[in-house]
CSV table of C-alpha atoms in Angstrom, one decimal:
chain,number,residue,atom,x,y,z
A,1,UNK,CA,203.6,-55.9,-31.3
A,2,UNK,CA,200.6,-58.2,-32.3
A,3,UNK,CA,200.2,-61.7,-30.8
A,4,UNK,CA,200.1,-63.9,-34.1
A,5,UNK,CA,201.5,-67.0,-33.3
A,6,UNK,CA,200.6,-70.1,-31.2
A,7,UNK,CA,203.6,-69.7,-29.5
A,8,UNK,CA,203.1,-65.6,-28.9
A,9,UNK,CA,199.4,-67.0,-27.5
A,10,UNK,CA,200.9,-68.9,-25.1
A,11,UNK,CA,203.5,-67.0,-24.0
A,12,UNK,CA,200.9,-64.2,-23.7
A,13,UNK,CA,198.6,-66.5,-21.7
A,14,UNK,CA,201.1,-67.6,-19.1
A,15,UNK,CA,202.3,-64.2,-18.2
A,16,UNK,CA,198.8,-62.6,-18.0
A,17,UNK,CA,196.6,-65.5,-16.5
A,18,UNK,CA,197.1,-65.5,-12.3
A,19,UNK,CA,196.4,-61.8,-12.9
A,20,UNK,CA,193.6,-61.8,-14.8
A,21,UNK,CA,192.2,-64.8,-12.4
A,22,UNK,CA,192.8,-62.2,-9.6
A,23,UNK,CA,191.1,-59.7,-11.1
A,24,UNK,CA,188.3,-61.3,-11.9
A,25,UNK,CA,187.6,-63.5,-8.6
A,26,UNK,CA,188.0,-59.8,-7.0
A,27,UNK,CA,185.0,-58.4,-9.4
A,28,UNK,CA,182.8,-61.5,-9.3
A,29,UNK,CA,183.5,-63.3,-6.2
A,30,UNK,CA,183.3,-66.9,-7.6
A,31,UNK,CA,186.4,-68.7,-8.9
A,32,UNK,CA,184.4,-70.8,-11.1
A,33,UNK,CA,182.7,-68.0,-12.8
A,34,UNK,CA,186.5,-66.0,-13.0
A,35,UNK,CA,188.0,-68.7,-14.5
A,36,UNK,CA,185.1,-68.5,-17.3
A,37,UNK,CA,185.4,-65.3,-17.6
A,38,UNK,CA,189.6,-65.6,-18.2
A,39,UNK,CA,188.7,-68.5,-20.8
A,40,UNK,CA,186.1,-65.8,-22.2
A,41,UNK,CA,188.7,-62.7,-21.7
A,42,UNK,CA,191.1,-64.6,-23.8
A,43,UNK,CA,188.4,-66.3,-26.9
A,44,UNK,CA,187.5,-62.3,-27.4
A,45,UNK,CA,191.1,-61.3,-27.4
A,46,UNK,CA,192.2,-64.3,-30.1
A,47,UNK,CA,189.1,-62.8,-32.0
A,48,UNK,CA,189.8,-59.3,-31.9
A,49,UNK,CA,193.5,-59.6,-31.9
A,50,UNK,CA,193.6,-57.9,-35.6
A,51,UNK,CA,192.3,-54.6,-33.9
A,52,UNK,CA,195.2,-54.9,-31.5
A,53,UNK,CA,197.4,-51.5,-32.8
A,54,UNK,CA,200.2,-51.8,-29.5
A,55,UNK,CA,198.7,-47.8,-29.0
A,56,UNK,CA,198.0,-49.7,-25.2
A,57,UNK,CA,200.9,-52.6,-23.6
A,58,UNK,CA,199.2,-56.4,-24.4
A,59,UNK,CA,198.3,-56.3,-20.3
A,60,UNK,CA,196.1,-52.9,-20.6
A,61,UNK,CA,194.6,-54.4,-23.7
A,62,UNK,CA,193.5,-57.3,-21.8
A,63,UNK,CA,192.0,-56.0,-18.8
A,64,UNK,CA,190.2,-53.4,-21.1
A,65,UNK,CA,188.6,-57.0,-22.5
A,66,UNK,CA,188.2,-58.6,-18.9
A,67,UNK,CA,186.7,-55.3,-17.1
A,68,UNK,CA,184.4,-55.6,-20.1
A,69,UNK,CA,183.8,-59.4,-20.1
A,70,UNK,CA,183.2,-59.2,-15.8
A,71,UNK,CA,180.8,-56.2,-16.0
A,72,UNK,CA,178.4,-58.0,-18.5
A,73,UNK,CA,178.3,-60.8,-16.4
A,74,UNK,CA,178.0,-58.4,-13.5
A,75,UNK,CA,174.7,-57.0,-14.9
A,76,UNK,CA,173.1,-60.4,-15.1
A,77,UNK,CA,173.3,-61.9,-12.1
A,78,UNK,CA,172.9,-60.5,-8.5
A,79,UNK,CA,175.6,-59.0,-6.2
A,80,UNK,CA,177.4,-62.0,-3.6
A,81,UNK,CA,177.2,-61.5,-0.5
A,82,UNK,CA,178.7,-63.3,2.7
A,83,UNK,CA,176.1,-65.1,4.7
A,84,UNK,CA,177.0,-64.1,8.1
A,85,UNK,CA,176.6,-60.0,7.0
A,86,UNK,CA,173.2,-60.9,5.2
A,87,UNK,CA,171.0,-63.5,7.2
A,88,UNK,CA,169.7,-64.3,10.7
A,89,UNK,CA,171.9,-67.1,12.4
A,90,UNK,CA,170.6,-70.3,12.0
A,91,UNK,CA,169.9,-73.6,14.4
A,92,UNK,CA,171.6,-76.4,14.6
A,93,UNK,CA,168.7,-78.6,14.3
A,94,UNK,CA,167.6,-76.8,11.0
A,95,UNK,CA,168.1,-78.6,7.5
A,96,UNK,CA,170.7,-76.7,5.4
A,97,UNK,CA,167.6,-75.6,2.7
A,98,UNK,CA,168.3,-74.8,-0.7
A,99,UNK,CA,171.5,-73.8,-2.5
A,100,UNK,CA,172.3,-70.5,-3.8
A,101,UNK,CA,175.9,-71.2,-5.4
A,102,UNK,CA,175.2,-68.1,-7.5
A,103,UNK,CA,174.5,-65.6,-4.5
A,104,UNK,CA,177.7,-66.3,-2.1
A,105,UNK,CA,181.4,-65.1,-2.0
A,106,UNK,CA,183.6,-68.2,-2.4
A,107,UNK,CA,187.4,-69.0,-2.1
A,108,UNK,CA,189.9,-69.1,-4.8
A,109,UNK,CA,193.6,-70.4,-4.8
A,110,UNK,CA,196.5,-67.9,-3.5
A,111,UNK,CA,198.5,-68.5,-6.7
A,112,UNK,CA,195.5,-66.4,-8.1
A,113,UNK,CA,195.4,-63.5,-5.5
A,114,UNK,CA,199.3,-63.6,-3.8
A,115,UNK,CA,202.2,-62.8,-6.0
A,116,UNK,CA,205.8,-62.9,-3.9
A,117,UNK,CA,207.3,-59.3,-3.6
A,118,UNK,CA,210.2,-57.9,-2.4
A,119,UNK,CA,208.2,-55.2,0.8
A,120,UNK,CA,206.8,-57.2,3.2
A,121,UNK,CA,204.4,-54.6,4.3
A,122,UNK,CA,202.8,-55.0,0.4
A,123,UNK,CA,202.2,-58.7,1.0
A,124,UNK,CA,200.3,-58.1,4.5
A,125,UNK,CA,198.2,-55.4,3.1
A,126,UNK,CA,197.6,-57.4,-0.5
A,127,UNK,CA,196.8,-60.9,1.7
A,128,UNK,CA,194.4,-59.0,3.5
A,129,UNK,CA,192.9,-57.7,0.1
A,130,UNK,CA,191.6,-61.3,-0.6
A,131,UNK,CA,190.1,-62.4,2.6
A,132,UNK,CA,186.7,-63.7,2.5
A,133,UNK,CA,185.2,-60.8,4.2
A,134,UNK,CA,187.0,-58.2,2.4
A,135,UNK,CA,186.0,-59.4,-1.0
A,136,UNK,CA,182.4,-59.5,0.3
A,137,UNK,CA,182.8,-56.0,1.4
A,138,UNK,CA,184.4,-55.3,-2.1
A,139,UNK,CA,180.9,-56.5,-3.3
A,140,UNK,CA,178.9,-54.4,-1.3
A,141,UNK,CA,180.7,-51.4,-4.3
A,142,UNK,CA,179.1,-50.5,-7.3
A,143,UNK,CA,180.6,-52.8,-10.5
A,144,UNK,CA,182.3,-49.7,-11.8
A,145,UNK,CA,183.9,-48.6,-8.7
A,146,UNK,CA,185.1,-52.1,-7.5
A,147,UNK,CA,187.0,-52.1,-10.7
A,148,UNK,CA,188.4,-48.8,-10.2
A,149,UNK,CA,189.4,-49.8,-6.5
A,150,UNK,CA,191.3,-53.0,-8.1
A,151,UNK,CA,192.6,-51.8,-10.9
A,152,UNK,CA,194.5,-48.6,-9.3
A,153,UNK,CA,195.3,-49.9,-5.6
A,154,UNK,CA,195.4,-54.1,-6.0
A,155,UNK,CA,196.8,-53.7,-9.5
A,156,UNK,CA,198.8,-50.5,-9.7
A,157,UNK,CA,197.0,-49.5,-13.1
A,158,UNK,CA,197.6,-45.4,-13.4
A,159,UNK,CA,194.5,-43.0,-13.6
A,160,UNK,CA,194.9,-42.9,-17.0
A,161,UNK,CA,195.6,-46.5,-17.9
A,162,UNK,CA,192.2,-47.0,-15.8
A,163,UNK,CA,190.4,-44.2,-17.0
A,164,UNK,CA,190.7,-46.0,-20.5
A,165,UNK,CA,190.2,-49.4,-19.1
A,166,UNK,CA,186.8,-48.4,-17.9
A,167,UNK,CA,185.6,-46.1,-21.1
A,168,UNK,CA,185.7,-43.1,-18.5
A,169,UNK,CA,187.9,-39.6,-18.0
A,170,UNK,CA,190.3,-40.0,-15.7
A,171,UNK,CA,188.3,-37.1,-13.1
A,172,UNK,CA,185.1,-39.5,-13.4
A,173,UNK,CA,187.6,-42.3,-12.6
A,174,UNK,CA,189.2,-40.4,-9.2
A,175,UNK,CA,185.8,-39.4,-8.3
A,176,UNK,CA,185.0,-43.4,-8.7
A,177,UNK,CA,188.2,-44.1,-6.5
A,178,UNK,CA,187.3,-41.6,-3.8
A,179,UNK,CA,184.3,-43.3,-3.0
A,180,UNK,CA,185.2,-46.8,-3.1
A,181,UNK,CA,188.1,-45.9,-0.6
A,182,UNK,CA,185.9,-44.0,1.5
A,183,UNK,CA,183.1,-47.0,1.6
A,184,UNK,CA,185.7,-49.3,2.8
A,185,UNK,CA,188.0,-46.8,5.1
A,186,UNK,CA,186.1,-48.4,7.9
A,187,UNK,CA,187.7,-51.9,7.6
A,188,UNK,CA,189.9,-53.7,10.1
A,189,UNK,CA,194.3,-52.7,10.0
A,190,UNK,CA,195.3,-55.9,8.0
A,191,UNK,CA,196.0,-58.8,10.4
A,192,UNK,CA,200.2,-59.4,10.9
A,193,UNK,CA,200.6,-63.5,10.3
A,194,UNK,CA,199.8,-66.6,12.1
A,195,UNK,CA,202.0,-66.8,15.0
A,196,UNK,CA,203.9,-70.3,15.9
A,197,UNK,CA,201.4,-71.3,18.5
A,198,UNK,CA,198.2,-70.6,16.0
A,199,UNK,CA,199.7,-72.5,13.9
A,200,UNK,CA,200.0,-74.9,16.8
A,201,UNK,CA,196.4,-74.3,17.0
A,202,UNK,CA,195.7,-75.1,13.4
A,203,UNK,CA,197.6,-78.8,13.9
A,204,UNK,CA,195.3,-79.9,17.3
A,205,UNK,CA,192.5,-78.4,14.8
A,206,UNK,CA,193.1,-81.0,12.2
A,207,UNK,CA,194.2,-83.7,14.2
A,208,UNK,CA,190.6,-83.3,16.1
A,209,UNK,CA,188.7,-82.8,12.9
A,210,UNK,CA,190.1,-85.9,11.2
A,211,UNK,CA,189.3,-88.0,14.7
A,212,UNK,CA,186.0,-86.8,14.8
A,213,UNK,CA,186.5,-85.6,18.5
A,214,UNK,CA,183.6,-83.0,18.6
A,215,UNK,CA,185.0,-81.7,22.3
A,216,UNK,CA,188.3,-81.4,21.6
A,217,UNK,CA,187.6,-79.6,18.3
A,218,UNK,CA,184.9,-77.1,19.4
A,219,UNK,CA,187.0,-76.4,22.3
A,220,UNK,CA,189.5,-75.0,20.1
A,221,UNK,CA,186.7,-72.5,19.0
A,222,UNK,CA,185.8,-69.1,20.0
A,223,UNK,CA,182.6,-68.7,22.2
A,224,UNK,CA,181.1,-66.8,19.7
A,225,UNK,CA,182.7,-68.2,16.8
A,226,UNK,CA,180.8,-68.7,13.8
A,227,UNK,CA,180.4,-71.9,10.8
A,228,UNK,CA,179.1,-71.1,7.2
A,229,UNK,CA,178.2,-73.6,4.6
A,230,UNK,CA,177.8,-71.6,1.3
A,231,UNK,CA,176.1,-72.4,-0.8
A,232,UNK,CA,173.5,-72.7,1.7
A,233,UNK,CA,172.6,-69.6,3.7
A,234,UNK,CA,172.1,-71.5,6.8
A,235,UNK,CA,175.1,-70.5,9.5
A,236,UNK,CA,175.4,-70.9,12.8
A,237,UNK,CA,176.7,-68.3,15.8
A,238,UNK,CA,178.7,-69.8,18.4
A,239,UNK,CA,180.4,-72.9,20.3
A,240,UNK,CA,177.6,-74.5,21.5
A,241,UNK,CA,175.5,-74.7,18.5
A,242,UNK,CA,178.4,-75.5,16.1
A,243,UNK,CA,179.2,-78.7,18.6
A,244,UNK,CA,175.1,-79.4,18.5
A,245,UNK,CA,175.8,-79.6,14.4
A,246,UNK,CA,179.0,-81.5,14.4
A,247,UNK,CA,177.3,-84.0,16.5
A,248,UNK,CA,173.8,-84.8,14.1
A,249,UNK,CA,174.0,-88.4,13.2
A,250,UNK,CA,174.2,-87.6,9.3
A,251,UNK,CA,177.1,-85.6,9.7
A,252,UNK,CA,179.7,-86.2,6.7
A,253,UNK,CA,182.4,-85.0,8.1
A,254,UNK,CA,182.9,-88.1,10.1
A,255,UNK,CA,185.8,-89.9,8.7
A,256,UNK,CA,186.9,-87.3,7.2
A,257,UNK,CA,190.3,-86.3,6.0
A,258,UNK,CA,191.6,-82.8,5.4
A,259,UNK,CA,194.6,-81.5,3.1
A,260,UNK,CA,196.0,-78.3,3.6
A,261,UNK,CA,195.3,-75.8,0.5
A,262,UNK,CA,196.3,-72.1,0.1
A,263,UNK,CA,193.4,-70.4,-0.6
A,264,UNK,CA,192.4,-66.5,0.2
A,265,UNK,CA,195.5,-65.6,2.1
A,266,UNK,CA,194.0,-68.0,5.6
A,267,UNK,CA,194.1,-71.5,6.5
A,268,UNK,CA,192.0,-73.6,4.3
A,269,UNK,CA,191.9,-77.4,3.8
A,270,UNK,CA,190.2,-79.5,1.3
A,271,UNK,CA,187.5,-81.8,2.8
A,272,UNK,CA,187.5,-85.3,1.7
A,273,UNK,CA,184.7,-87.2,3.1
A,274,UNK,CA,184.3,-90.8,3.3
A,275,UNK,CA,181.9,-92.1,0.4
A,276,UNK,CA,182.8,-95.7,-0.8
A,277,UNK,CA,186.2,-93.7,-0.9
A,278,UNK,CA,187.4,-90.6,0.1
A,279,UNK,CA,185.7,-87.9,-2.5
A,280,UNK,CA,186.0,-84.1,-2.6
A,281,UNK,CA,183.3,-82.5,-0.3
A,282,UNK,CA,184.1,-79.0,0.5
A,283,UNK,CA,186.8,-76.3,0.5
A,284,UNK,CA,187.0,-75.2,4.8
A,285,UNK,CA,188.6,-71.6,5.4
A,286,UNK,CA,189.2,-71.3,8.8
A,287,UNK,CA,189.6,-67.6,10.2
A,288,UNK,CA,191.9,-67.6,13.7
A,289,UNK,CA,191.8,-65.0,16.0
A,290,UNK,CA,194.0,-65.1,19.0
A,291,UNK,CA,194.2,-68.2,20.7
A,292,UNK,CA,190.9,-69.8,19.1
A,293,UNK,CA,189.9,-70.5,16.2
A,294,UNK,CA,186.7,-67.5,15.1
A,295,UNK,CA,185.6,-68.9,12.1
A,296,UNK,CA,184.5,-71.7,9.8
A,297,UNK,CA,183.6,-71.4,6.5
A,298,UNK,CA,183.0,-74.7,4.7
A,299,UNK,CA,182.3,-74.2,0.9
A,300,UNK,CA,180.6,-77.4,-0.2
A,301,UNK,CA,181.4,-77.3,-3.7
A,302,UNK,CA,183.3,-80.1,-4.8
A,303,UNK,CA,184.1,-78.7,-8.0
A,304,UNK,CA,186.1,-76.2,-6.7
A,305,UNK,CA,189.0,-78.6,-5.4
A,306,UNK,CA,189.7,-79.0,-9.5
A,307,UNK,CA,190.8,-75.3,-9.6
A,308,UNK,CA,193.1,-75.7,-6.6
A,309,UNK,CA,194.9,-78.5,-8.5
A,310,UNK,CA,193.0,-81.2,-6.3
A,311,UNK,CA,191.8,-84.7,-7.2
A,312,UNK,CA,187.8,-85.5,-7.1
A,313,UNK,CA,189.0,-88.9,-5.2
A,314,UNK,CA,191.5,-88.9,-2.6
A,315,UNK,CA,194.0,-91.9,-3.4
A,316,UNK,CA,196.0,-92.5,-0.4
A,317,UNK,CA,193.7,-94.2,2.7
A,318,UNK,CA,195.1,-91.5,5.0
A,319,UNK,CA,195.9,-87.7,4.6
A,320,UNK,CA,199.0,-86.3,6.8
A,321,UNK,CA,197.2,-84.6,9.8
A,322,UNK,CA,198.9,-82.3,12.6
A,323,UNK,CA,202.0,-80.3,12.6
A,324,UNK,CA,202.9,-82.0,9.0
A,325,UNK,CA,199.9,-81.1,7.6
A,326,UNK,CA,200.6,-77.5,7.7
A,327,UNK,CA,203.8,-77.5,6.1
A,328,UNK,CA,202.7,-77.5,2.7
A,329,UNK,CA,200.8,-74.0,3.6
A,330,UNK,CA,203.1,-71.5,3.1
A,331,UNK,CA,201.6,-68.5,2.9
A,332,UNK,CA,200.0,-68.6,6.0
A,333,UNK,CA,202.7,-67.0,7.4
């Protein structure tokens, strides 16, 4: 049946929308430039909607659209990478140099990547299929067989229904599968949830942050644990040198306040920073590993805290910090 009506629009938008955004973050990396491409995905769909036979379901229809919409955008700009696989580690005494929002993975909201389903096992292996570092090594694919890799094991699209998705027969489409599998079969098992005393870890983490208390917080740290600050390619390799940047004299995390986000299946806050009020500053995805915290990957892109359903300004003069802060982050389980 043909979407006509306002009301079919809408009703088509709200079931489709988190899965589109999902796709697309996957294929692109950004979740500004995904939620463009959804907005665009959807305009073509409204404009092309007489062409719509129901030969395909309306989902298949509009991932045909969005794989279509993400690989033209694909072949204009360059492939994102994650600083840390990509650049020499940096110094501590080093300015941050120049931008490159367009070149770096970034985060996007779980209510994007992470829907609830009844095998637990599914949930680990799908969480894991949205951390930073795998998405970054999804990039590392050709366009055509990142989609493939989405579409059949993230999305559960059949050969067929991704065969036509992608313009392709279904062997070129297997053949396409094959080799994305085998380029990643050398990642990590997926990582079993935080445990009661990481996210014990994660509370002294935030209460530290949030006193400024450069010991106690880079004592929570790995030796060799690592920060990012996309989209600057400047990042720094262990403890020492990520206490010898916390503790510059123009550092604006001082004063800061953090609130707890859901973002990439991991611990993430949202950085407010003290500025005649306490504004947006940077999305922080913290990585744990054991009993330490491994790494830090601050984002500073304030417009990101809009798609995460976050203020620019910070209302309240204090944040809840510690154990309480956590207990909005569900998924980090």
């Amino acid at each position: 049946m043909t979407p006509t009506t306002l009301d079919d629009w809408i009703d088509l938008d709200a079931r489709h929308r988190p899965e589109l955004l999902g796709y697309c973050y996957r294929m692109l990396g950004s979740a500004v430039d995904a939620d463009e491409a959804v907005q665009e995905t959807m305009l073509r769909a409204w404009r092309g909607r007489a062409g719509f036979t129901g030969a395909a379901s309306p989902r298949v229809w509009l991932f045909r659209i969005a794989t279509n919409v993400c690989l033209d955008q694909l072949r204009r700009r360059p492939r994102r990478e994650h600083p840390v696989d990509v650049t020499a580690a940096g110094d501590a005494s080093s300015p941050l140099g120049v931008g490159e929002p367009a070149r770096w993975v970034g985060p996007a909201p779980d209510r994007w990547l992470l829907s609830p389903g009844p095998d637990p096992a599914e949930t680990v292996v799908r969480r894991e299929s949205v951390r930073l570092a795998f998405v970054a090594a999804l990039h590392t694919l050709s366009a055509p067989q990142r989609a493939t890799l989405i579409l059949r094991d993230v999305l559960k699209f059949s050969a067929d229904e991704t065969a036509g998705l992608l313009g392709i027969t279904v062997a070129a489409a297997n053949g396409l599968l094959r080799r994305a599998r085998g380029r990643l079969a050398e990642r990590p098992a997926p990582a079993a949830g935080l445990t009661d005393s990481q996210r014990a870890l994660l509370a002294r983490f935030v209460e530290a942050f949030e006193r400024y208390d450069v010991p106690a917080l880079t004592s929570l740290l790995h030796e060799d644990a690592t920060l990012a600050m996309p989209p600057y390619g400047l990042w720094l390799a262990g403890r020492a040198e990520i206490s010898r940047w916390f503790r510059r004299e123009d550092s604006p995390c001082r004063a800061s306040r953090l609130v707890p986000i859901e973002a990439n299946g991991s611990p993430a806050f949202a950085i407010y920073h003290e500025d005649g009020g306490l504004r947006a500053f940077a999305v922080l995805v913290v990585e744990v590993a054991g009993d330490r915290v491994a790494a830090l990957e601050a984002h500073l892109e304030p417009r990101l805290f809009g798609l995460f359903g976050l203020p620019a300004e910070l209302a309240v003069a204090q944040s809840p910090c510690g154990s309480e802060a956590l207990t909005a982050a569900t998924t980090w389980s």
